[in-house]
Amino acid sequence: MRRVTLDGLADYARELLAACDANAAAFPVLSRVDLPGLGIDVFSDHGELATALAHGMATASPAEQGQRVRIFLAHPGIGSIPRPALWGEALFNPHMFAERLEAHGLHGNYFHDLHYWQFYDVERRLGVQLMLSADGCPPWEFGAPLRCFLHWEYAARGMRLTHAGTLGVGGRGVLLAGAGGAGKSGTVVSGLLAGLDSVGDDYVLMKLDGDRSMARPLFTTLKQDPAGFDRLGLGRWLPDPGPLNWQGKHQFRVRDVCPRGLADELDIVALLVPRISGAERSAITPVARKEALMALAPSGIAQMPGERESGFRFFGELTRRLPCYDLALGTRGDEIAETIAAFLDRGIP
């Protein structure tokens, strides 16, 4: 079995990119993914990951797209695609891994447990995800497929995948940031059920455009743990929600509970840091920017390999621009949605 070290990492990346390029005709499935300003041709095999691509991605107008990106979701058995190599050093340092690739104009990611590699050449707009089988990826990929490739491509354009939820009214919206269990996803679902708009939960695309902070949709996935699923009455829309995902949560699509789907964009006017308060009614009060930054940046940077320094600069600028608030969540989803809608209707900030 081949082993790859830091010294041979860039050569290995280029070999895999060339192998996929040469075997493009052997891939059984070609999917077109159309996102804000970005068109992607995805070459893959049949399987759950291909299904996630077909149903879990937001859709942008073809007129918005620039040059198309090509991504290969490859595994042995497709043409002459090789088996994934093993990591050949005693320790794996993700920062050194990223730095070595970036020195050669490349980005990448490696997941030991599955011998799973991702490489991306920004200049050529060409990427490969090499797995042992068609669905041999980490379980979180099914909820946000192509996440790392989108991160690398959009970061090169000065934009950022942001780990946050969104809600809005009349084109103006708020960003909801916080660690897992803070109530972000339940707040987004509550807002959608109450008629508020959203450009997504979990990951959204942020762009700093002049003095505006714009959020655009990338994924259509929503998640709720069984308790939240029952509390929000989602069984009315999903009487048979299927098995729980890797986090022990129900995973479904926005249109399953909100037929109008996601908004095209939101002009973000505030950053809210939700927390479960136990109080009957919700309350929104100012919070220190440092606290808001710590709620927003760490997860977004830790979950996105590479581009760490640019990530901290981006999120630092975003929290500098936006007024930041604590959102103490009440016990009823409809009341939480009403509180956020009233906050936006008052013209705050």
C-alpha atoms as a printed R data frame, in Angstrom:
    type eleno elety resid chain resno       x      y       z
1   ATOM     1    CA   MET     A     1   0.000  0.000   0.000
2   ATOM     2    CA   ARG     A     2   1.386  3.387  -0.968
3   ATOM     3    CA   ARG     A     3   2.194  5.814   1.839
4   ATOM     4    CA   VAL     A     4   2.296  9.586   1.409
5   ATOM     5    CA   THR     A     5   4.376 12.006   3.479
6   ATOM     6    CA   LEU     A     6   4.567 15.794   3.521
7   ATOM     7    CA   ASP     A     7   7.454 15.730   1.067
8   ATOM     8    CA   GLY     A     8   5.417 13.862  -1.547
9   ATOM     9    CA   LEU     A     9   2.034 15.372  -0.766
10  ATOM    10    CA   ALA     A    10   1.791 17.886  -3.631
11  ATOM    11    CA   ASP     A    11   2.957 15.282  -6.162
12  ATOM    12    CA   TYR     A    12   0.317 12.837  -4.903
13  ATOM    13    CA   ALA     A    13  -2.385 15.502  -5.196
14  ATOM    14    CA   ARG     A    14  -1.425 16.268  -8.793
15  ATOM    15    CA   GLU     A    15  -1.308 12.553  -9.668
16  ATOM    16    CA   LEU     A    16  -4.867 12.067  -8.400
17  ATOM    17    CA   LEU     A    17  -6.144 15.160 -10.200
18  ATOM    18    CA   ALA     A    18  -4.558 13.945 -13.443
19  ATOM    19    CA   ALA     A    19  -5.944 10.410 -12.975
20  ATOM    20    CA   CYS     A    20  -9.483 11.719 -12.527
21  ATOM    21    CA   ASP     A    21  -9.154 14.046 -15.509
22  ATOM    22    CA   ALA     A    22  -8.013 11.135 -17.669
23  ATOM    23    CA   ASN     A    23 -10.863  8.889 -16.457
24  ATOM    24    CA   ALA     A    24 -13.675 11.457 -16.672
25  ATOM    25    CA   ALA     A    25 -15.643  9.412 -19.225
26  ATOM    26    CA   ALA     A    26 -15.678  6.380 -16.892
27  ATOM    27    CA   PHE     A    27 -17.676  8.064 -14.108
28  ATOM    28    CA   PRO     A    28 -21.292  6.806 -14.190
29  ATOM    29    CA   VAL     A    29 -22.969 10.044 -13.025
30  ATOM    30    CA   LEU     A    30 -22.476 13.657 -14.083
31  ATOM    31    CA   SER     A    31 -24.378 16.154 -11.918
32  ATOM    32    CA   ARG     A    32 -24.666 19.899 -12.435
33  ATOM    33    CA   VAL     A    33 -24.697 21.944  -9.248
34  ATOM    34    CA   ASP     A    34 -25.572 25.642  -9.621
35  ATOM    35    CA   LEU     A    35 -24.757 27.832  -6.624
36  ATOM    36    CA   PRO     A    36 -24.384 31.616  -6.189
37  ATOM    37    CA   GLY     A    37 -21.824 32.727  -8.756
38  ATOM    38    CA   LEU     A    38 -20.543 29.167  -9.114
39  ATOM    39    CA   GLY     A    39 -21.398 26.302 -11.436
40  ATOM    40    CA   ILE     A    40 -19.984 22.850 -10.632
41  ATOM    41    CA   ASP     A    41 -19.858 19.673 -12.702
42  ATOM    42    CA   VAL     A    42 -19.643 16.710 -10.323
43  ATOM    43    CA   PHE     A    43 -18.443 13.342 -11.613
44  ATOM    44    CA   SER     A    44 -19.458 10.480  -9.316
45  ATOM    45    CA   ASP     A    45 -20.852  6.978  -8.958
46  ATOM    46    CA   HIS     A    46 -24.416  6.087  -7.992
47  ATOM    47    CA   GLY     A    47 -25.110  6.096  -4.265
48  ATOM    48    CA   GLU     A    48 -26.265  8.098  -1.258
49  ATOM    49    CA   LEU     A    49 -23.715 10.842  -1.869
50  ATOM    50    CA   ALA     A    50 -24.981 11.378  -5.419
51  ATOM    51    CA   THR     A    51 -28.528 11.565  -4.019
52  ATOM    52    CA   ALA     A    52 -27.427 14.184  -1.474
53  ATOM    53    CA   LEU     A    53 -25.980 16.253  -4.312
54  ATOM    54    CA   ALA     A    54 -29.234 16.017  -6.241
55  ATOM    55    CA   HIS     A    55 -31.495 17.029  -3.348
56  ATOM    56    CA   GLY     A    56 -29.393 18.779  -0.707
57  ATOM    57    CA   MET     A    57 -27.934 21.734  -2.602
58  ATOM    58    CA   ALA     A    58 -29.482 25.164  -3.046
59  ATOM    59    CA   THR     A    59 -30.037 26.338  -6.619
60  ATOM    60    CA   ALA     A    60 -28.961 29.631  -8.164
61  ATOM    61    CA   SER     A    61 -29.917 31.121 -11.508
62  ATOM    62    CA   PRO     A    62 -27.586 29.972 -14.333
63  ATOM    63    CA   ALA     A    63 -27.122 33.647 -15.269
64  ATOM    64    CA   GLU     A    64 -25.247 34.188 -11.994
65  ATOM    65    CA   GLN     A    65 -22.551 31.613 -12.618
66  ATOM    66    CA   GLY     A    66 -19.009 32.119 -13.825
67  ATOM    67    CA   GLN     A    67 -16.497 29.523 -14.975
68  ATOM    68    CA   ARG     A    68 -17.542 26.003 -14.016
69  ATOM    69    CA   VAL     A    69 -15.625 23.940 -11.477
70  ATOM    70    CA   ARG     A    70 -15.071 20.191 -11.948
71  ATOM    71    CA   ILE     A    71 -15.122 17.888  -8.906
72  ATOM    72    CA   PHE     A    72 -14.498 14.125  -9.064
73  ATOM    73    CA   LEU     A    73 -15.939 11.917  -6.300
74  ATOM    74    CA   ALA     A    74 -13.704  8.973  -7.090
75  ATOM    75    CA   HIS     A    75 -13.063  5.447  -5.850
76  ATOM    76    CA   PRO     A    76 -11.283  2.320  -7.131
77  ATOM    77    CA   GLY     A    77 -13.350  0.532  -9.764
78  ATOM    78    CA   ILE     A    78 -14.021  3.668 -11.798
79  ATOM    79    CA   GLY     A    79 -11.693  3.358 -14.784
80  ATOM    80    CA   SER     A    80  -8.101  3.203 -13.539
81  ATOM    81    CA   ILE     A    81  -8.667  5.240 -10.356
82  ATOM    82    CA   PRO     A    82  -6.160  3.966  -7.742
83  ATOM    83    CA   ARG     A    83  -6.815  2.904  -4.169
84  ATOM    84    CA   PRO     A    84  -6.331  5.684  -1.606
85  ATOM    85    CA   ALA     A    85  -2.845  5.880  -0.171
86  ATOM    86    CA   LEU     A    86  -2.144  5.817   3.558
87  ATOM    87    CA   TRP     A    87  -0.592  8.627   5.561
88  ATOM    88    CA   GLY     A    88   3.086  7.759   5.869
89  ATOM    89    CA   GLU     A    89   4.218  9.764   8.899
90  ATOM    90    CA   ALA     A    90   3.863  8.901  12.580
91  ATOM    91    CA   LEU     A    91   1.898 12.086  13.278
92  ATOM    92    CA   PHE     A    92  -0.581 14.036  11.201
93  ATOM    93    CA   ASN     A    93  -0.488 17.811  11.623
94  ATOM    94    CA   PRO     A    94  -3.385 19.402   9.700
95  ATOM    95    CA   HIS     A    95  -1.759 22.858   9.711
96  ATOM    96    CA   MET     A    96   1.495 21.555   8.218
97  ATOM    97    CA   PHE     A    97  -0.551 19.502   5.742
98  ATOM    98    CA   ALA     A    98  -2.424 22.628   4.616
99  ATOM    99    CA   GLU     A    99   0.686 24.807   4.503
100 ATOM   100    CA   ARG     A   100   2.614 22.299   2.370
101 ATOM   101    CA   LEU     A   101  -0.178 22.156  -0.182
102 ATOM   102    CA   GLU     A   102  -0.760 25.919  -0.194
103 ATOM   103    CA   ALA     A   103   2.923 26.419  -1.035
104 ATOM   104    CA   HIS     A   104   2.140 24.593  -4.295
105 ATOM   105    CA   GLY     A   105  -1.132 26.398  -5.023
106 ATOM   106    CA   LEU     A   106  -3.246 23.505  -3.742
107 ATOM   107    CA   HIS     A   107  -5.665 22.789  -0.897
108 ATOM   108    CA   GLY     A   108  -6.487 19.483   0.716
109 ATOM   109    CA   ASN     A   109  -7.895 17.406   3.526
110 ATOM   110    CA   TYR     A   110  -7.303 13.881   4.868
111 ATOM   111    CA   PHE     A   111  -9.468 11.758   7.172
112 ATOM   112    CA   HIS     A   112  -7.483  8.845   8.653
113 ATOM   113    CA   ASP     A   113 -10.326  6.533   9.625
114 ATOM   114    CA   LEU     A   114 -11.599  6.139   6.050
115 ATOM   115    CA   HIS     A   115  -8.397  6.747   4.030
116 ATOM   116    CA   TYR     A   116 -10.282  9.683   2.551
117 ATOM   117    CA   TRP     A   117  -8.484 12.389   0.572
118 ATOM   118    CA   GLN     A   118  -9.631 15.714  -0.864
119 ATOM   119    CA   PHE     A   119  -7.482 17.945  -3.084
120 ATOM   120    CA   TYR     A   120  -8.341 21.144  -4.920
121 ATOM   121    CA   ASP     A   121  -6.454 23.232  -7.471
122 ATOM   122    CA   VAL     A   122  -8.013 26.719  -7.352
123 ATOM   123    CA   GLU     A   123  -6.281 27.945 -10.497
124 ATOM   124    CA   ARG     A   124  -7.535 25.003 -12.569
125 ATOM   125    CA   ARG     A   125 -10.857 24.822 -10.681
126 ATOM   126    CA   LEU     A   126 -10.354 21.073 -10.427
127 ATOM   127    CA   GLY     A   127 -10.929 18.876  -7.383
128 ATOM   128    CA   VAL     A   128 -10.854 15.228  -6.343
129 ATOM   129    CA   GLN     A   129 -12.369 13.389  -3.400
130 ATOM   130    CA   LEU     A   130 -10.839  9.905  -3.268
131 ATOM   131    CA   MET     A   131 -12.664  7.273  -1.206
132 ATOM   132    CA   LEU     A   132 -12.620  3.493  -0.841
133 ATOM   133    CA   SER     A   133 -16.197  3.258  -2.185
134 ATOM   134    CA   ALA     A   134 -18.964  5.428  -3.660
135 ATOM   135    CA   ASP     A   135 -20.191  6.433  -0.203
136 ATOM   136    CA   GLY     A   136 -16.920  6.007   1.679
137 ATOM   137    CA   CYS     A   137 -16.927  9.527   3.127
138 ATOM   138    CA   PRO     A   138 -17.387 10.840   6.683
139 ATOM   139    CA   PRO     A   139 -21.072 10.856   7.684
140 ATOM   140    CA   TRP     A   140 -21.307 14.653   7.887
141 ATOM   141    CA   GLU     A   141 -20.689 14.930   4.137
142 ATOM   142    CA   PHE     A   142 -24.216 13.735   3.349
143 ATOM   143    CA   GLY     A   143 -25.694 16.840   4.978
144 ATOM   144    CA   ALA     A   144 -23.277 19.294   3.328
145 ATOM   145    CA   PRO     A   145 -21.678 17.650   0.284
146 ATOM   146    CA   LEU     A   146 -18.691 19.374  -1.364
147 ATOM   147    CA   ARG     A   147 -18.338 21.595   1.701
148 ATOM   148    CA   CYS     A   148 -14.524 21.747   1.647
149 ATOM   149    CA   PHE     A   149 -14.367 22.429  -2.094
150 ATOM   150    CA   LEU     A   150 -16.895 25.247  -1.724
151 ATOM   151    CA   HIS     A   151 -14.866 26.640   1.172
152 ATOM   152    CA   TRP     A   152 -11.652 26.713  -0.869
153 ATOM   153    CA   GLU     A   153 -13.217 28.151  -4.024
154 ATOM   154    CA   TYR     A   154 -15.276 30.837  -2.315
155 ATOM   155    CA   ALA     A   155 -12.392 31.793   0.026
156 ATOM   156    CA   ALA     A   156 -10.274 32.466  -3.072
157 ATOM   157    CA   ARG     A   157 -12.980 34.962  -4.090
158 ATOM   158    CA   GLY     A   158 -12.996 36.731  -0.721
159 ATOM   159    CA   MET     A   159 -16.201 35.064   0.524
160 ATOM   160    CA   ARG     A   160 -16.700 32.627   3.372
161 ATOM   161    CA   LEU     A   161 -18.682 29.530   4.286
162 ATOM   162    CA   THR     A   162 -20.055 30.434   7.683
163 ATOM   163    CA   HIS     A   163 -21.247 27.987  10.319
164 ATOM   164    CA   ALA     A   164 -24.442 29.774  11.338
165 ATOM   165    CA   GLY     A   165 -28.190 29.883  10.851
166 ATOM   166    CA   THR     A   166 -30.218 32.701   9.305
167 ATOM   167    CA   LEU     A   167 -33.668 34.247   9.594
168 ATOM   168    CA   GLY     A   168 -35.086 37.327   7.939
169 ATOM   169    CA   VAL     A   169 -38.046 39.497   7.012
170 ATOM   170    CA   GLY     A   170 -38.377 41.569   3.846
171 ATOM   171    CA   GLY     A   171 -34.819 40.918   2.685
172 ATOM   172    CA   ARG     A   172 -33.181 41.938   6.003
173 ATOM   173    CA   GLY     A   173 -31.899 39.217   8.256
174 ATOM   174    CA   VAL     A   174 -29.907 38.067  11.251
175 ATOM   175    CA   LEU     A   175 -27.073 35.589  11.583
176 ATOM   176    CA   LEU     A   176 -27.440 33.033  14.397
177 ATOM   177    CA   ALA     A   177 -24.087 31.837  15.737
178 ATOM   178    CA   GLY     A   178 -23.142 29.522  18.555
179 ATOM   179    CA   ALA     A   179 -21.859 26.122  19.560
180 ATOM   180    CA   GLY     A   180 -23.866 22.943  19.031
181 ATOM   181    CA   GLY     A   181 -26.832 22.720  21.375
182 ATOM   182    CA   ALA     A   182 -27.282 26.489  21.631
183 ATOM   183    CA   GLY     A   183 -30.621 26.367  19.817
184 ATOM   184    CA   LYS     A   184 -29.633 27.669  16.356
185 ATOM   185    CA   SER     A   185 -31.322 24.974  14.294
186 ATOM   186    CA   GLY     A   186 -34.513 24.930  16.351
187 ATOM   187    CA   THR     A   187 -34.716 28.713  16.009
188 ATOM   188    CA   VAL     A   188 -34.326 28.520  12.223
189 ATOM   189    CA   VAL     A   189 -37.011 25.842  11.900
190 ATOM   190    CA   SER     A   190 -39.336 27.794  14.206
191 ATOM   191    CA   GLY     A   191 -38.852 30.886  12.077
192 ATOM   192    CA   LEU     A   192 -39.571 29.060   8.822
193 ATOM   193    CA   LEU     A   193 -42.759 27.562  10.274
194 ATOM   194    CA   ALA     A   194 -43.846 31.066  11.366
195 ATOM   195    CA   GLY     A   195 -43.344 32.558   7.895
196 ATOM   196    CA   LEU     A   196 -39.881 34.082   8.274
197 ATOM   197    CA   ASP     A   197 -37.301 33.739   5.500
198 ATOM   198    CA   SER     A   198 -33.959 31.950   5.677
199 ATOM   199    CA   VAL     A   199 -30.984 31.268   3.435
200 ATOM   200    CA   GLY     A   200 -30.083 28.186   5.403
201 ATOM   201    CA   ASP     A   201 -29.031 26.598   8.637
202 ATOM   202    CA   ASP     A   202 -25.645 25.134   9.578
203 ATOM   203    CA   TYR     A   203 -23.670 26.603   6.638
204 ATOM   204    CA   VAL     A   204 -24.351 29.729   4.597
205 ATOM   205    CA   LEU     A   205 -22.223 31.818   2.234
206 ATOM   206    CA   MET     A   206 -21.244 35.282   3.501
207 ATOM   207    CA   LYS     A   207 -19.977 38.102   1.309
208 ATOM   208    CA   LEU     A   208 -18.895 41.549   2.497
209 ATOM   209    CA   ASP     A   209 -20.180 43.809  -0.286
210 ATOM   210    CA   GLY     A   210 -19.283 47.452   0.358
211 ATOM   211    CA   ASP     A   211 -20.942 48.277   3.658
212 ATOM   212    CA   ARG     A   212 -23.409 45.367   3.339
213 ATOM   213    CA   SER     A   213 -23.030 41.832   4.704
214 ATOM   214    CA   MET     A   214 -24.884 39.491   2.352
215 ATOM   215    CA   ALA     A   215 -25.848 35.871   3.075
216 ATOM   216    CA   ARG     A   216 -26.648 33.412   0.291
217 ATOM   217    CA   PRO     A   217 -27.870 29.778   0.421
218 ATOM   218    CA   LEU     A   218 -25.726 26.713  -0.278
219 ATOM   219    CA   PHE     A   219 -27.463 23.733   1.351
220 ATOM   220    CA   THR     A   220 -31.116 22.861   1.938
221 ATOM   221    CA   THR     A   221 -30.548 20.558   4.919
222 ATOM   222    CA   LEU     A   222 -32.229 21.012   8.306
223 ATOM   223    CA   LYS     A   223 -31.617 18.935  11.442
224 ATOM   224    CA   GLN     A   224 -33.465 18.422  14.710
225 ATOM   225    CA   ASP     A   225 -32.955 16.051  17.600
226 ATOM   226    CA   PRO     A   226 -35.988 13.903  18.461
227 ATOM   227    CA   ALA     A   227 -37.019 16.160  21.354
228 ATOM   228    CA   GLY     A   228 -36.933 19.278  19.172
229 ATOM   229    CA   PHE     A   229 -38.669 17.436  16.344
230 ATOM   230    CA   ASP     A   230 -41.560 16.598  18.665
231 ATOM   231    CA   ARG     A   231 -41.619 20.015  20.371
232 ATOM   232    CA   LEU     A   232 -41.961 21.780  17.005
233 ATOM   233    CA   GLY     A   233 -44.631 19.358  15.795
234 ATOM   234    CA   LEU     A   234 -42.645 18.391  12.697
235 ATOM   235    CA   GLY     A   235 -44.399 15.051  12.532
236 ATOM   236    CA   ARG     A   236 -47.273 16.888  10.798
237 ATOM   237    CA   TRP     A   237 -45.013 17.320   7.751
238 ATOM   238    CA   LEU     A   238 -42.773 14.291   8.244
239 ATOM   239    CA   PRO     A   239 -44.836 11.418   9.684
240 ATOM   240    CA   ASP     A   240 -42.062  8.971   8.722
241 ATOM   241    CA   PRO     A   241 -38.813 10.940   9.042
242 ATOM   242    CA   GLY     A   242 -36.578  7.902   8.617
243 ATOM   243    CA   PRO     A   243 -33.502  6.889  10.625
244 ATOM   244    CA   LEU     A   244 -31.519  9.331  12.718
245 ATOM   245    CA   ASN     A   245 -28.271 10.653  11.263
246 ATOM   246    CA   TRP     A   246 -24.764 10.232  12.714
247 ATOM   247    CA   GLN     A   247 -25.504 12.922  15.347
248 ATOM   248    CA   GLY     A   248 -28.686 11.208  16.504
249 ATOM   249    CA   LYS     A   249 -30.814 13.833  14.731
250 ATOM   250    CA   HIS     A   250 -33.576 13.818  12.148
251 ATOM   251    CA   GLN     A   251 -32.242 15.215   8.866
252 ATOM   252    CA   PHE     A   252 -34.618 16.667   6.284
253 ATOM   253    CA   ARG     A   253 -34.919 19.392   3.649
254 ATOM   254    CA   VAL     A   254 -36.284 22.921   3.936
255 ATOM   255    CA   ARG     A   255 -39.110 22.245   1.462
256 ATOM   256    CA   ASP     A   256 -40.262 19.295   3.584
257 ATOM   257    CA   VAL     A   257 -41.597 21.803   6.138
258 ATOM   258    CA   CYS     A   258 -41.570 25.082   4.169
259 ATOM   259    CA   PRO     A   259 -42.859 24.775   0.575
260 ATOM   260    CA   ARG     A   260 -41.607 28.242  -0.424
261 ATOM   261    CA   GLY     A   261 -38.036 27.075   0.172
262 ATOM   262    CA   LEU     A   262 -35.029 29.276   0.854
263 ATOM   263    CA   ALA     A   263 -34.713 32.970   0.043
264 ATOM   264    CA   ASP     A   264 -32.199 33.999  -2.627
265 ATOM   265    CA   GLU     A   265 -30.296 36.264  -0.233
266 ATOM   266    CA   LEU     A   266 -30.521 38.225   2.999
267 ATOM   267    CA   ASP     A   267 -28.910 41.533   3.899
268 ATOM   268    CA   ILE     A   268 -27.570 40.636   7.348
269 ATOM   269    CA   VAL     A   269 -28.047 43.515   9.792
270 ATOM   270    CA   ALA     A   270 -27.215 41.866  13.134
271 ATOM   271    CA   LEU     A   271 -25.467 38.897  14.705
272 ATOM   272    CA   LEU     A   272 -27.455 37.044  17.376
273 ATOM   273    CA   VAL     A   273 -25.925 34.545  19.812
274 ATOM   274    CA   PRO     A   274 -28.767 32.248  20.917
275 ATOM   275    CA   ARG     A   275 -28.848 30.387  24.207
276 ATOM   276    CA   ILE     A   276 -31.486 28.275  25.886
277 ATOM   277    CA   SER     A   277 -32.648 30.364  28.845
278 ATOM   278    CA   GLY     A   278 -35.592 28.417  30.229
279 ATOM   279    CA   ALA     A   279 -37.560 31.666  30.505
280 ATOM   280    CA   GLU     A   280 -41.088 31.807  29.148
281 ATOM   281    CA   ARG     A   281 -40.367 34.703  26.793
282 ATOM   282    CA   SER     A   282 -37.385 35.487  24.581
283 ATOM   283    CA   ALA     A   283 -35.186 38.544  25.033
284 ATOM   284    CA   ILE     A   284 -32.618 40.260  22.809
285 ATOM   285    CA   THR     A   285 -29.937 42.316  24.541
286 ATOM   286    CA   PRO     A   286 -26.542 43.687  23.433
287 ATOM   287    CA   VAL     A   287 -23.491 41.433  23.813
288 ATOM   288    CA   ALA     A   288 -19.767 42.182  23.573
289 ATOM   289    CA   ARG     A   289 -18.270 41.774  20.098
290 ATOM   290    CA   LYS     A   290 -15.552 39.518  21.503
291 ATOM   291    CA   GLU     A   291 -18.194 37.118  22.835
292 ATOM   292    CA   ALA     A   292 -20.009 37.193  19.483
293 ATOM   293    CA   LEU     A   293 -16.766 36.509  17.619
294 ATOM   294    CA   MET     A   294 -16.048 33.509  19.837
295 ATOM   295    CA   ALA     A   295 -19.523 32.180  19.088
296 ATOM   296    CA   LEU     A   296 -19.056 32.620  15.334
297 ATOM   297    CA   ALA     A   297 -15.448 31.998  14.347
298 ATOM   298    CA   PRO     A   298 -14.036 28.857  16.045
299 ATOM   299    CA   SER     A   299 -16.453 26.280  14.627
300 ATOM   300    CA   GLY     A   300 -16.414 27.860  11.177
301 ATOM   301    CA   ILE     A   301 -12.623 27.756  11.065
302 ATOM   302    CA   ALA     A   302 -12.154 24.358  12.739
303 ATOM   303    CA   GLN     A   303 -14.573 22.678  10.333
304 ATOM   304    CA   MET     A   304 -12.952 24.199   7.217
305 ATOM   305    CA   PRO     A   305  -9.428 22.953   6.445
306 ATOM   306    CA   GLY     A   306  -6.938 25.636   5.418
307 ATOM   307    CA   GLU     A   307  -7.426 29.414   5.068
308 ATOM   308    CA   ARG     A   308  -7.273 29.873   8.861
309 ATOM   309    CA   GLU     A   309  -5.718 33.335   8.894
310 ATOM   310    CA   SER     A   310  -8.063 34.692   6.234
311 ATOM   311    CA   GLY     A   311 -10.950 33.133   8.161
312 ATOM   312    CA   PHE     A   312 -10.140 34.951  11.387
313 ATOM   313    CA   ARG     A   313  -9.740 38.214   9.466
314 ATOM   314    CA   PHE     A   314 -13.082 37.713   7.709
315 ATOM   315    CA   PHE     A   315 -15.042 36.867  10.852
316 ATOM   316    CA   GLY     A   316 -13.315 39.641  12.766
317 ATOM   317    CA   GLU     A   317 -14.423 42.155  10.131
318 ATOM   318    CA   LEU     A   318 -17.942 40.694  10.072
319 ATOM   319    CA   THR     A   319 -18.401 41.068  13.837
320 ATOM   320    CA   ARG     A   320 -16.912 44.586  13.657
321 ATOM   321    CA   ARG     A   321 -19.532 45.579  11.067
322 ATOM   322    CA   LEU     A   322 -22.579 44.016  12.695
323 ATOM   323    CA   PRO     A   323 -24.245 44.961  15.977
324 ATOM   324    CA   CYS     A   324 -24.110 41.890  18.216
325 ATOM   325    CA   TYR     A   325 -26.802 40.633  20.581
326 ATOM   326    CA   ASP     A   326 -27.543 37.870  23.045
327 ATOM   327    CA   LEU     A   327 -30.738 35.982  22.190
328 ATOM   328    CA   ALA     A   328 -32.198 34.360  25.302
329 ATOM   329    CA   LEU     A   329 -34.588 31.803  23.847
330 ATOM   330    CA   GLY     A   330 -38.039 31.380  25.280
331 ATOM   331    CA   THR     A   331 -39.839 28.069  25.476
332 ATOM   332    CA   ARG     A   332 -42.164 28.421  22.439
333 ATOM   333    CA   GLY     A   333 -40.963 28.385  18.862
334 ATOM   334    CA   ASP     A   334 -43.676 30.731  17.596
335 ATOM   335    CA   GLU     A   335 -42.825 33.299  20.301
336 ATOM   336    CA   ILE     A   336 -39.104 33.107  19.402
337 ATOM   337    CA   ALA     A   337 -39.968 33.787  15.755
338 ATOM   338    CA   GLU     A   338 -42.207 36.711  16.739
339 ATOM   339    CA   THR     A   339 -39.382 38.205  18.834
340 ATOM   340    CA   ILE     A   340 -36.911 38.055  15.929
341 ATOM   341    CA   ALA     A   341 -39.477 39.449  13.463
342 ATOM   342    CA   ALA     A   342 -40.261 42.344  15.824
343 ATOM   343    CA   PHE     A   343 -36.537 43.001  16.254
344 ATOM   344    CA   LEU     A   344 -36.141 43.309  12.474
345 ATOM   345    CA   ASP     A   345 -39.362 45.301  12.015
346 ATOM   346    CA   ARG     A   346 -38.180 47.924  14.512
347 ATOM   347    CA   GLY     A   347 -35.348 48.736  12.133
348 ATOM   348    CA   ILE     A   348 -32.609 47.627  14.539
349 ATOM   349    CA   PRO     A   349 -29.892 48.577  14.079
